[in-house]
CSV table of N, CA, C and O in Angstrom, one decimal:
chain,number,residue,atom,x,y,z
A,1201,MET,N,-11.7,7.7,10.4
A,1201,MET,CA,-11.5,6.5,9.6
A,1201,MET,C,-10.0,6.3,9.4
A,1201,MET,O,-9.3,7.2,8.8
A,1202,ALA,N,-9.5,5.2,9.9
A,1202,ALA,CA,-8.1,4.9,9.7
A,1202,ALA,C,-7.9,4.4,8.3
A,1202,ALA,O,-8.6,3.5,7.8
A,1203,LEU,N,-6.8,4.9,7.6
A,1203,LEU,CA,-6.5,4.5,6.3
A,1203,LEU,C,-5.1,3.8,6.3
A,1203,LEU,O,-4.2,4.2,7.0
A,1204,ILE,N,-5.0,2.8,5.4
A,1204,ILE,CA,-3.7,2.2,5.1
A,1204,ILE,C,-3.5,2.2,3.6
A,1204,ILE,O,-4.4,2.5,2.8
A,1205,TYR,N,-2.2,2.0,3.2
A,1205,TYR,CA,-1.8,2.2,1.8
A,1205,TYR,C,-1.1,1.0,1.2
A,1205,TYR,O,-0.3,0.4,1.9
A,1206,LYS,N,-1.4,0.8,0.0
A,1206,LYS,CA,-0.7,-0.3,-0.8
A,1206,LYS,C,0.0,0.4,-2.0
A,1206,LYS,O,-0.8,1.1,-2.8
A,1207,ILE,N,1.2,0.3,-2.2
A,1207,ILE,CA,1.9,0.7,-3.4
A,1207,ILE,C,1.9,-0.4,-4.4
A,1207,ILE,O,2.3,-1.5,-4.0
A,1208,CYS,N,1.4,-0.2,-5.6
A,1208,CYS,CA,1.2,-1.3,-6.5
A,1208,CYS,C,1.5,-0.9,-7.9
A,1208,CYS,O,1.1,0.2,-8.4
A,1209,PRO,N,2.2,-1.7,-8.7
A,1209,PRO,CA,2.3,-1.4,-10.1
A,1209,PRO,C,1.0,-1.3,-10.8
A,1209,PRO,O,0.0,-2.1,-10.5
A,1210,ARG,N,0.9,-0.4,-11.7
A,1210,ARG,CA,-0.4,-0.1,-12.4
A,1210,ARG,C,-1.0,-1.4,-13.0
A,1210,ARG,O,-2.2,-1.7,-12.9
A,1211,GLY,N,-0.2,-2.2,-13.8
A,1211,GLY,CA,-0.7,-3.4,-14.4
A,1211,GLY,C,-1.3,-4.4,-13.5
A,1211,GLY,O,-2.3,-5.0,-13.7
A,1212,LEU,N,-0.6,-4.5,-12.3
A,1212,LEU,CA,-1.1,-5.5,-11.3
A,1212,LEU,C,-2.4,-5.0,-10.8
A,1212,LEU,O,-3.4,-5.8,-10.5
A,1213,TRP,N,-2.6,-3.7,-10.5
A,1213,TRP,CA,-3.8,-3.2,-10.0
A,1213,TRP,C,-4.9,-3.3,-11.0
A,1213,TRP,O,-6.1,-3.6,-10.7
A,1214,GLN,N,-4.6,-3.0,-12.3
A,1214,GLN,CA,-5.6,-3.1,-13.3
A,1214,GLN,C,-6.2,-4.6,-13.4
A,1214,GLN,O,-7.3,-4.8,-13.7
A,1215,ALA,N,-5.3,-5.5,-13.3
A,1215,ALA,CA,-5.7,-7.0,-13.3
A,1215,ALA,C,-6.6,-7.2,-12.1
A,1215,ALA,O,-7.6,-8.0,-12.2
A,1216,ALA,N,-6.3,-6.7,-10.9
A,1216,ALA,CA,-7.2,-6.8,-9.8
A,1216,ALA,C,-8.6,-6.2,-10.0
A,1216,ALA,O,-9.6,-6.8,-9.6
A,1217,GLU,N,-8.6,-5.1,-10.6
A,1217,GLU,CA,-9.9,-4.4,-10.9
A,1217,GLU,C,-10.7,-5.3,-11.8
A,1217,GLU,O,-11.9,-5.5,-11.7
A,1218,ALA,N,-10.0,-5.9,-12.8
A,1218,ALA,CA,-10.7,-6.7,-13.8
A,1218,ALA,C,-11.3,-8.0,-13.1
A,1218,ALA,O,-12.4,-8.5,-13.4
A,1219,ALA,N,-10.5,-8.5,-12.1
A,1219,ALA,CA,-10.9,-9.7,-11.4
A,1219,ALA,C,-11.9,-9.4,-10.3
A,1219,ALA,O,-12.6,-10.4,-9.8
A,1220,GLY,N,-12.0,-8.2,-9.8
A,1220,GLY,CA,-12.9,-7.8,-8.8
A,1220,GLY,C,-12.3,-8.0,-7.4
A,1220,GLY,O,-13.0,-7.8,-6.4
A,1221,VAL,N,-11.0,-8.4,-7.3
A,1221,VAL,CA,-10.3,-8.6,-6.0
A,1221,VAL,C,-8.8,-8.6,-6.2
A,1221,VAL,O,-8.3,-8.9,-7.3
A,1222,PHE,N,-8.1,-8.1,-5.2
A,1222,PHE,CA,-6.7,-8.1,-5.2
A,1222,PHE,C,-6.1,-9.1,-4.3
A,1222,PHE,O,-6.4,-9.1,-3.1
A,1223,THR,N,-5.3,-10.0,-4.8
A,1223,THR,CA,-4.8,-11.1,-4.0
A,1223,THR,C,-3.3,-10.9,-3.7
A,1223,THR,O,-2.7,-11.7,-3.0
A,1224,GLY,N,-2.8,-9.7,-4.1
A,1224,GLY,CA,-1.4,-9.4,-3.7
A,1224,GLY,C,-0.4,-9.5,-4.8
A,1224,GLY,O,-0.7,-10.1,-5.9
A,1225,ALA,N,0.7,-8.8,-4.6
A,1225,ALA,CA,1.8,-8.9,-5.5
A,1225,ALA,C,2.6,-10.2,-5.2
A,1225,ALA,O,2.3,-10.8,-4.2
A,1226,PRO,N,3.5,-10.5,-6.1
A,1226,PRO,CA,4.3,-11.8,-5.8
A,1226,PRO,C,4.9,-11.8,-4.5
A,1226,PRO,O,4.9,-12.9,-3.8
A,1227,VAL,N,5.4,-10.7,-4.0
A,1227,VAL,CA,6.0,-10.8,-2.6
A,1227,VAL,C,5.0,-11.0,-1.6
A,1227,VAL,O,5.2,-11.7,-0.6
A,1228,ASP,N,3.8,-10.5,-1.7
A,1228,ASP,CA,2.7,-10.7,-0.8
A,1228,ASP,C,2.3,-12.2,-0.8
A,1228,ASP,O,2.2,-12.8,0.3
A,1229,GLN,N,2.2,-12.7,-1.9
A,1229,GLN,CA,1.8,-14.2,-2.1
A,1229,GLN,C,2.9,-15.1,-1.5
A,1229,GLN,O,2.5,-16.0,-0.8
A,1230,ALA,N,4.1,-14.7,-1.6
A,1230,ALA,CA,5.2,-15.5,-1.1
A,1230,ALA,C,5.2,-15.4,0.5
A,1230,ALA,O,5.5,-16.4,1.1
A,1231,ASP,N,4.9,-14.2,1.0
A,1231,ASP,CA,4.9,-14.0,2.5
A,1231,ASP,C,3.6,-14.5,3.1
A,1231,ASP,O,3.5,-14.6,4.4
A,1232,GLY,N,2.5,-14.7,2.4
A,1232,GLY,CA,1.3,-15.2,3.0
A,1232,GLY,C,0.4,-14.2,3.5
A,1232,GLY,O,-0.6,-14.4,4.1
A,1233,PHE,N,0.7,-12.9,3.1
A,1233,PHE,CA,-0.2,-11.8,3.5
A,1233,PHE,C,0.1,-10.6,2.6
A,1233,PHE,O,1.1,-10.6,2.0
A,1234,ILE,N,-0.9,-9.7,2.5
A,1234,ILE,CA,-0.7,-8.5,1.7
A,1234,ILE,C,-0.1,-7.4,2.6
A,1234,ILE,O,-0.6,-7.0,3.6
A,1235,HIS,N,1.1,-6.9,2.1
A,1235,HIS,CA,1.8,-5.8,2.9
A,1235,HIS,C,1.1,-4.5,2.6
A,1235,HIS,O,0.8,-4.1,1.5
A,1236,PHE,N,0.9,-3.7,3.7
A,1236,PHE,CA,0.4,-2.3,3.6
A,1236,PHE,C,1.3,-1.5,4.4
A,1236,PHE,O,2.2,-2.0,5.2
A,1237,SER,N,1.1,-0.2,4.3
A,1237,SER,CA,1.8,0.8,5.1
A,1237,SER,C,0.8,1.8,5.7
A,1237,SER,O,-0.2,2.0,5.1
A,1238,THR,N,1.2,2.4,6.8
A,1238,THR,CA,0.4,3.5,7.4
A,1238,THR,C,0.9,4.7,6.6
A,1238,THR,O,1.9,4.7,5.9
A,1239,ALA,N,0.2,5.9,6.9
A,1239,ALA,CA,0.7,7.1,6.2
A,1239,ALA,C,2.1,7.5,6.6
A,1239,ALA,O,2.9,7.9,5.7
A,1240,SER,N,2.5,7.2,7.8
A,1240,SER,CA,3.8,7.6,8.2
A,1240,SER,C,4.9,6.6,7.7
A,1240,SER,O,6.1,7.0,7.8
A,1241,GLN,N,4.5,5.5,7.2
A,1241,GLN,CA,5.4,4.5,6.7
A,1241,GLN,C,5.6,4.5,5.2
A,1241,GLN,O,6.5,3.9,4.7
A,1242,ALA,N,4.6,5.0,4.5
A,1242,ALA,CA,4.5,4.8,3.0
A,1242,ALA,C,5.7,5.4,2.3
A,1242,ALA,O,6.2,4.8,1.3
A,1243,ALA,N,6.2,6.6,2.6
A,1243,ALA,CA,7.3,7.2,1.9
A,1243,ALA,C,8.5,6.3,2.0
A,1243,ALA,O,9.2,6.1,1.0
A,1244,GLU,N,8.8,5.8,3.2
A,1244,GLU,CA,10.0,4.9,3.4
A,1244,GLU,C,9.8,3.6,2.6
A,1244,GLU,O,10.7,3.1,2.0
A,1245,THR,N,8.6,3.1,2.6
A,1245,THR,CA,8.3,1.9,1.8
A,1245,THR,C,8.6,2.1,0.4
A,1245,THR,O,9.2,1.3,-0.3
A,1246,ALA,N,8.1,3.3,-0.1
A,1246,ALA,CA,8.3,3.6,-1.6
A,1246,ALA,C,9.8,3.7,-1.9
A,1246,ALA,O,10.3,3.1,-2.9
A,1247,ALA,N,10.6,4.3,-1.0
A,1247,ALA,CA,12.0,4.5,-1.2
A,1247,ALA,C,12.8,3.2,-1.1
A,1247,ALA,O,13.7,2.9,-1.9
A,1248,ARG,N,12.4,2.4,-0.2
A,1248,ARG,CA,13.1,1.1,0.1
A,1248,ARG,C,12.8,0.0,-0.9
A,1248,ARG,O,13.6,-0.7,-1.3
A,1249,HIS,N,11.5,-0.1,-1.2
A,1249,HIS,CA,11.1,-1.3,-2.0
A,1249,HIS,C,10.7,-0.9,-3.5
A,1249,HIS,O,10.5,-1.9,-4.3
A,1250,PHE,N,10.5,0.4,-3.8
A,1250,PHE,CA,10.1,0.7,-5.1
A,1250,PHE,C,11.0,1.8,-5.7
A,1250,PHE,O,10.5,2.5,-6.7
A,1251,ALA,N,12.2,2.0,-5.2
A,1251,ALA,CA,13.1,3.0,-5.7
A,1251,ALA,C,13.2,3.0,-7.2
A,1251,ALA,O,13.5,2.0,-7.8
A,1252,GLY,N,13.0,4.2,-7.8
A,1252,GLY,CA,13.2,4.3,-9.3
A,1252,GLY,C,12.1,3.7,-10.1
A,1252,GLY,O,12.2,3.8,-11.4
A,1253,GLN,N,11.1,3.1,-9.5
A,1253,GLN,CA,10.1,2.4,-10.3
A,1253,GLN,C,9.0,3.5,-10.7
A,1253,GLN,O,8.5,4.2,-9.8
A,1254,ALA,N,8.7,3.5,-12.0
A,1254,ALA,CA,7.6,4.3,-12.5
A,1254,ALA,C,6.3,3.5,-12.7
A,1254,ALA,O,6.3,2.3,-12.5
A,1255,ASP,N,5.3,4.2,-13.0
A,1255,ASP,CA,4.0,3.6,-13.3
A,1255,ASP,C,3.4,2.9,-12.1
A,1255,ASP,O,2.9,1.8,-12.2
A,1256,LEU,N,3.5,3.5,-10.9
A,1256,LEU,CA,3.0,2.9,-9.7
A,1256,LEU,C,1.7,3.6,-9.3
A,1256,LEU,O,1.5,4.8,-9.7
A,1257,LEU,N,0.9,3.0,-8.5
A,1257,LEU,CA,-0.3,3.6,-7.9
A,1257,LEU,C,-0.3,3.5,-6.4
A,1257,LEU,O,0.3,2.5,-5.8
A,1258,LEU,N,-0.9,4.4,-5.8
A,1258,LEU,CA,-1.1,4.4,-4.3
A,1258,LEU,C,-2.5,4.1,-4.1
A,1258,LEU,O,-3.4,4.9,-4.4
A,1259,VAL,N,-2.8,2.9,-3.5
A,1259,VAL,CA,-4.1,2.5,-3.2
A,1259,VAL,C,-4.4,2.7,-1.8
A,1259,VAL,O,-3.7,2.3,-0.9
A,1260,THR,N,-5.5,3.5,-1.5
A,1260,THR,CA,-5.9,3.9,-0.2
A,1260,THR,C,-7.0,3.0,0.3
A,1260,THR,O,-8.0,2.9,-0.5
A,1261,VAL,N,-6.9,2.4,1.4
A,1261,VAL,CA,-7.8,1.4,1.9
A,1261,VAL,C,-8.3,1.8,3.3
A,1261,VAL,O,-7.5,2.2,4.2
A,1262,GLU,N,-9.6,1.6,3.5
A,1262,GLU,CA,-10.2,1.8,4.9
A,1262,GLU,C,-9.9,0.6,5.7
A,1262,GLU,O,-10.4,-0.5,5.4
A,1263,ALA,N,-9.1,0.8,6.7
A,1263,ALA,CA,-8.6,-0.4,7.5
A,1263,ALA,C,-9.8,-1.1,8.2
A,1263,ALA,O,-9.8,-2.4,8.2
A,1264,ALA,N,-10.8,-0.4,8.7
A,1264,ALA,CA,-11.9,-1.1,9.5
A,1264,ALA,C,-12.7,-2.0,8.6
A,1264,ALA,O,-13.3,-3.0,9.0
A,1265,ALA,N,-12.7,-1.7,7.3
A,1265,ALA,CA,-13.5,-2.5,6.3
A,1265,ALA,C,-12.9,-3.9,6.2
A,1265,ALA,O,-13.5,-4.8,5.6
A,1266,LEU,N,-11.6,-4.1,6.6
A,1266,LEU,CA,-11.0,-5.4,6.5
A,1266,LEU,C,-11.2,-6.4,7.6
A,1266,LEU,O,-10.8,-7.5,7.5
A,1267,GLY,N,-11.7,-5.9,8.7
A,1267,GLY,CA,-12.1,-6.7,9.8
A,1267,GLY,C,-10.9,-7.4,10.5
A,1267,GLY,O,-9.8,-6.9,10.5
A,1268,ASP,N,-11.1,-8.6,11.0
A,1268,ASP,CA,-10.1,-9.4,11.7
A,1268,ASP,C,-9.0,-9.9,10.8
A,1268,ASP,O,-7.9,-10.4,11.3
A,1269,ALA,N,-9.1,-9.9,9.5
A,1269,ALA,CA,-8.1,-10.3,8.6
A,1269,ALA,C,-6.9,-9.4,8.6
A,1269,ALA,O,-5.8,-9.7,8.1
A,1270,LEU,N,-7.1,-8.1,9.1
A,1270,LEU,CA,-6.0,-7.1,9.1
A,1270,LEU,C,-5.3,-7.2,10.5
A,1270,LEU,O,-6.0,-7.1,11.5
A,1271,ARG,N,-4.0,-7.4,10.5
A,1271,ARG,CA,-3.2,-7.4,11.7
A,1271,ARG,C,-2.1,-6.5,11.6
A,1271,ARG,O,-1.4,-6.4,10.6
A,1272,TYR,N,-1.7,-5.8,12.7
A,1272,TYR,CA,-0.6,-4.9,12.8
A,1272,TYR,C,0.5,-5.7,13.5
A,1272,TYR,O,0.4,-6.1,14.6
A,1273,GLU,N,1.6,-5.9,12.7
A,1273,GLU,CA,2.7,-6.8,13.2
A,1273,GLU,C,4.0,-6.1,13.0
A,1273,GLU,O,4.2,-5.3,12.1
A,1274,PRO,N,5.0,-6.5,13.9
A,1274,PRO,CA,6.3,-5.8,13.9
A,1274,PRO,C,7.1,-6.2,12.6
A,1274,PRO,O,7.0,-7.3,12.1
A,1275,SER,N,7.7,-5.1,12.1
A,1275,SER,CA,8.6,-5.3,10.9
A,1275,SER,C,9.8,-4.4,11.1
A,1275,SER,O,10.3,-4.4,12.1
A,1276,ARG,N,10.1,-3.6,10.0
A,1276,ARG,CA,11.3,-2.7,10.1
A,1276,ARG,C,11.4,-2.0,11.4
A,1276,ARG,O,10.6,-1.3,11.8
A,1277,GLY,N,12.5,-2.2,12.0
A,1277,GLY,CA,12.8,-1.5,13.3
A,1277,GLY,C,11.8,-1.6,14.4
A,1277,GLY,O,11.7,-0.8,15.2
A,1278,GLY,N,11.0,-2.7,14.3
A,1278,GLY,CA,10.0,-2.9,15.3
A,1278,GLY,C,8.7,-2.1,15.1
A,1278,GLY,O,7.7,-2.3,15.9
A,1279,ASP,N,8.6,-1.3,14.0
A,1279,ASP,CA,7.3,-0.6,13.7
A,1279,ASP,C,6.3,-1.7,13.4
A,1279,ASP,O,6.5,-2.7,12.8
A,1280,LEU,N,5.0,-1.3,13.8
A,1280,LEU,CA,3.9,-2.2,13.5
A,1280,LEU,C,3.4,-1.8,12.1
A,1280,LEU,O,2.9,-0.7,11.8
A,1281,PHE,N,3.4,-2.8,11.2
A,1281,PHE,CA,2.9,-2.6,9.8
A,1281,PHE,C,1.6,-3.4,9.6
A,1281,PHE,O,1.5,-4.5,10.2
A,1282,PRO,N,0.7,-2.8,8.9
A,1282,PRO,CA,-0.6,-3.5,8.6
A,1282,PRO,C,-0.4,-4.7,7.6
A,1282,PRO,O,0.2,-4.4,6.5
A,1283,HIS,N,-0.8,-5.9,7.9
A,1283,HIS,CA,-0.8,-7.0,7.1
A,1283,HIS,C,-2.1,-7.6,6.9
A,1283,HIS,O,-2.8,-7.8,7.9
A,1284,LEU,N,-2.6,-7.9,5.7
A,1284,LEU,CA,-3.9,-8.4,5.4
A,1284,LEU,C,-3.7,-9.9,5.1
A,1284,LEU,O,-3.1,-10.3,4.1
A,1285,TYR,N,-4.3,-10.8,5.9
A,1285,TYR,CA,-4.3,-12.2,5.7
A,1285,TYR,C,-5.6,-12.6,5.0
A,1285,TYR,O,-6.6,-13.0,5.5
A,1286,GLY,N,-5.5,-12.5,3.7
A,1286,GLY,CA,-6.6,-12.8,2.8
A,1286,GLY,C,-6.6,-11.8,1.7
A,1286,GLY,O,-5.8,-10.8,1.6
A,1287,PRO,N,-7.5,-11.9,0.7
A,1287,PRO,CA,-7.6,-11.0,-0.4
A,1287,PRO,C,-8.2,-9.6,0.0
A,1287,PRO,O,-8.9,-9.5,1.0
A,1288,LEU,N,-7.8,-8.6,-0.7
A,1288,LEU,CA,-8.3,-7.3,-0.5
A,1288,LEU,C,-9.6,-7.1,-1.3
A,1288,LEU,O,-9.6,-7.1,-2.5
A,1289,PRO,N,-10.7,-6.9,-0.6
A,1289,PRO,CA,-12.0,-6.7,-1.3
A,1289,PRO,C,-11.9,-5.2,-1.9
A,1289,PRO,O,-11.6,-4.3,-1.1
A,1290,LEU,N,-12.3,-5.1,-3.1
A,1290,LEU,CA,-12.2,-3.7,-3.7
A,1290,LEU,C,-13.1,-2.7,-3.1
A,1290,LEU,O,-12.9,-1.5,-3.2
A,1291,ALA,N,-14.2,-3.2,-2.4
A,1291,ALA,CA,-15.1,-2.3,-1.7
A,1291,ALA,C,-14.5,-1.6,-0.6
A,1291,ALA,O,-15.0,-0.5,-0.2
A,1292,ALA,N,-13.3,-2.1,-0.1
A,1292,ALA,CA,-12.6,-1.4,1.0
A,1292,ALA,C,-11.7,-0.3,0.5
A,1292,ALA,O,-11.2,0.5,1.3
A,1293,VAL,N,-11.5,-0.2,-0.8
A,1293,VAL,CA,-10.6,0.8,-1.4
A,1293,VAL,C,-11.3,2.2,-1.5
A,1293,VAL,O,-12.5,2.3,-2.0
A,1294,ARG,N,-10.7,3.2,-1.0
A,1294,ARG,CA,-11.2,4.6,-1.0
A,1294,ARG,C,-10.7,5.5,-2.1
A,1294,ARG,O,-11.3,6.4,-2.5
A,1295,ALA,N,-9.5,5.2,-2.6
A,1295,ALA,CA,-8.9,6.0,-3.6
A,1295,ALA,C,-7.8,5.2,-4.3
A,1295,ALA,O,-7.1,4.3,-3.6
A,1296,VAL,N,-7.5,5.5,-5.5
A,1296,VAL,CA,-6.4,5.0,-6.3
A,1296,VAL,C,-5.8,6.1,-7.0
A,1296,VAL,O,-6.4,6.8,-7.9
A,1297,ASP,N,-4.6,6.5,-6.7
A,1297,ASP,CA,-3.9,7.7,-7.2
A,1297,ASP,C,-2.6,7.3,-7.8
A,1297,ASP,O,-1.9,6.4,-7.3
A,1298,PRO,N,-2.2,8.0,-8.9
A,1298,PRO,CA,-0.8,7.8,-9.5
A,1298,PRO,C,0.2,8.2,-8.4
A,1298,PRO,O,0.0,9.0,-7.6
A,1299,LEU,N,1.3,7.4,-8.5
A,1299,LEU,CA,2.5,7.7,-7.6
A,1299,LEU,C,3.7,7.9,-8.5
A,1299,LEU,O,4.6,7.0,-8.6
A,1300,PRO,N,3.8,9.1,-9.1
A,1300,PRO,CA,4.9,9.3,-10.1
A,1300,PRO,C,6.2,9.6,-9.4
A,1300,PRO,O,6.3,9.9,-8.2
A,1301,LEU,N,7.2,9.5,-10.2
A,1301,LEU,CA,8.6,9.8,-9.7
A,1301,LEU,C,8.8,11.3,-10.0
A,1301,LEU,O,8.4,11.9,-11.0
A,1302,GLY,N,9.3,12.0,-8.9
A,1302,GLY,CA,9.6,13.4,-9.1
A,1302,GLY,C,11.0,13.6,-9.7
A,1302,GLY,O,11.7,12.7,-10.0
A,1303,ALA,N,11.4,14.9,-9.8
A,1303,ALA,CA,12.6,15.3,-10.4
A,1303,ALA,C,13.8,14.6,-9.7
A,1303,ALA,O,14.8,14.4,-10.4
A,1304,GLU,N,13.8,14.4,-8.4
A,1304,GLU,CA,14.9,13.9,-7.7
A,1304,GLU,C,14.9,12.3,-7.6
A,1304,GLU,O,15.6,11.7,-6.9
A,1305,GLY,N,13.9,11.7,-8.3
A,1305,GLY,CA,13.8,10.3,-8.3
A,1305,GLY,C,13.0,9.7,-7.2
A,1305,GLY,O,12.9,8.5,-7.1
A,1306,ARG,N,12.5,10.6,-6.4
A,1306,ARG,CA,11.6,10.1,-5.3
A,1306,ARG,C,10.2,10.2,-5.7
A,1306,ARG,O,9.8,11.0,-6.5
A,1307,HIS,N,9.4,9.3,-5.1
A,1307,HIS,CA,7.9,9.3,-5.5
A,1307,HIS,C,7.2,10.5,-4.9
A,1307,HIS,O,7.5,10.9,-3.8
A,1308,VAL,N,6.3,11.0,-5.7
A,1308,VAL,CA,5.5,12.2,-5.3
A,1308,VAL,C,4.1,11.7,-4.9
A,1308,VAL,O,3.4,11.2,-5.7
A,1309,PHE,N,3.8,11.9,-3.6
A,1309,PHE,CA,2.5,11.4,-3.1
A,1309,PHE,C,1.4,12.5,-3.4
A,1309,PHE,O,1.7,13.7,-3.5
A,1310,PRO,N,0.2,12.0,-3.5
A,1310,PRO,CA,-0.9,13.0,-3.7
A,1310,PRO,C,-1.0,14.1,-2.7
A,1310,PRO,O,-0.6,13.9,-1.5
A,1311,ALA,N,-1.5,15.2,-3.1
A,1311,ALA,CA,-1.5,16.4,-2.2
A,1311,ALA,C,-2.2,16.2,-0.9
A,1311,ALA,O,-1.8,16.7,0.1
A,1312,ALA,N,-3.3,15.3,-0.9
A,1312,ALA,CA,-4.1,15.1,0.3
A,1312,ALA,C,-3.5,13.9,1.1
A,1312,ALA,O,-4.2,13.5,2.1
A,1313,PHE,N,-2.4,13.4,0.8
A,1313,PHE,CA,-1.9,12.2,1.4
A,1313,PHE,C,-1.4,12.4,2.8
A,1313,PHE,O,-0.7,13.5,3.1
A,1314,GLY,N,-1.6,11.5,3.7
A,1314,GLY,CA,-0.9,11.4,5.0
A,1314,GLY,C,-1.3,12.5,6.0
A,1314,GLY,O,-2.2,13.3,5.7
A,1315,PRO,N,-0.7,12.4,7.1
A,1315,PRO,CA,-1.1,13.2,8.2
A,1315,PRO,C,-0.9,14.7,8.0
A,1315,PRO,O,-1.7,15.5,8.5
A,1316,GLU,N,0.1,15.0,7.2
A,1316,GLU,CA,0.4,16.5,6.9
A,1316,GLU,C,0.1,16.9,5.5
A,1316,GLU,O,0.2,18.0,5.2
A,1317,GLY,N,-0.3,15.9,4.6
A,1317,GLY,CA,-0.6,16.3,3.2
A,1317,GLY,C,0.7,16.6,2.5
A,1317,GLY,O,1.7,16.6,3.0
A,1318,GLY,N,0.5,16.8,1.2
A,1318,GLY,CA,1.7,17.1,0.4
A,1318,GLY,C,2.5,15.9,0.0
A,1318,GLY,O,2.2,14.8,0.3
A,1319,SER,N,3.6,16.2,-0.7
A,1319,SER,CA,4.4,15.1,-1.2
A,1319,SER,C,5.3,14.6,-0.1
A,1319,SER,O,5.7,15.4,0.8
A,1320,ALA,N,5.7,13.4,-0.1
A,1320,ALA,CA,6.6,12.8,0.9
A,1320,ALA,C,7.9,12.4,0.3
A,1320,ALA,O,8.0,12.2,-0.9
C-alpha cells in the first residue's frame, strides 16, 4: 500500500475532521490542488515549508484510495510530488500523528514513519 503524507496545522485538521472532508490549506487552495509528500520527501518539506512551526500533524493517506484525482507532478528539483485535485476524503486517511519540534528545532517524525522508520 503506497502512502503519502500531508503536514497540517492541528487547528486546520480539526476543522476538516469536524466538516468530514479536508479541502486544503490556504496554499493548497491558491494552487488548485492539495500538496502531499512521499516518505522520502516529507522531512525536506517540513524543514522548507514548516520550519520552527509547532502544533503540526502528520496525516498519512493511502494513495490508491484517491483514484485519478491524485497525480504525481514535477516540483522541487524535478522530483515528482503527489498532488490531489479535489478534496481529501477522510476515509483515505490511515493515521494522524503529532509532528513535534525536537531539541534542534527539526520536526520529529513518528517512529514507524517512512522507508527506514525513526525520526527524520
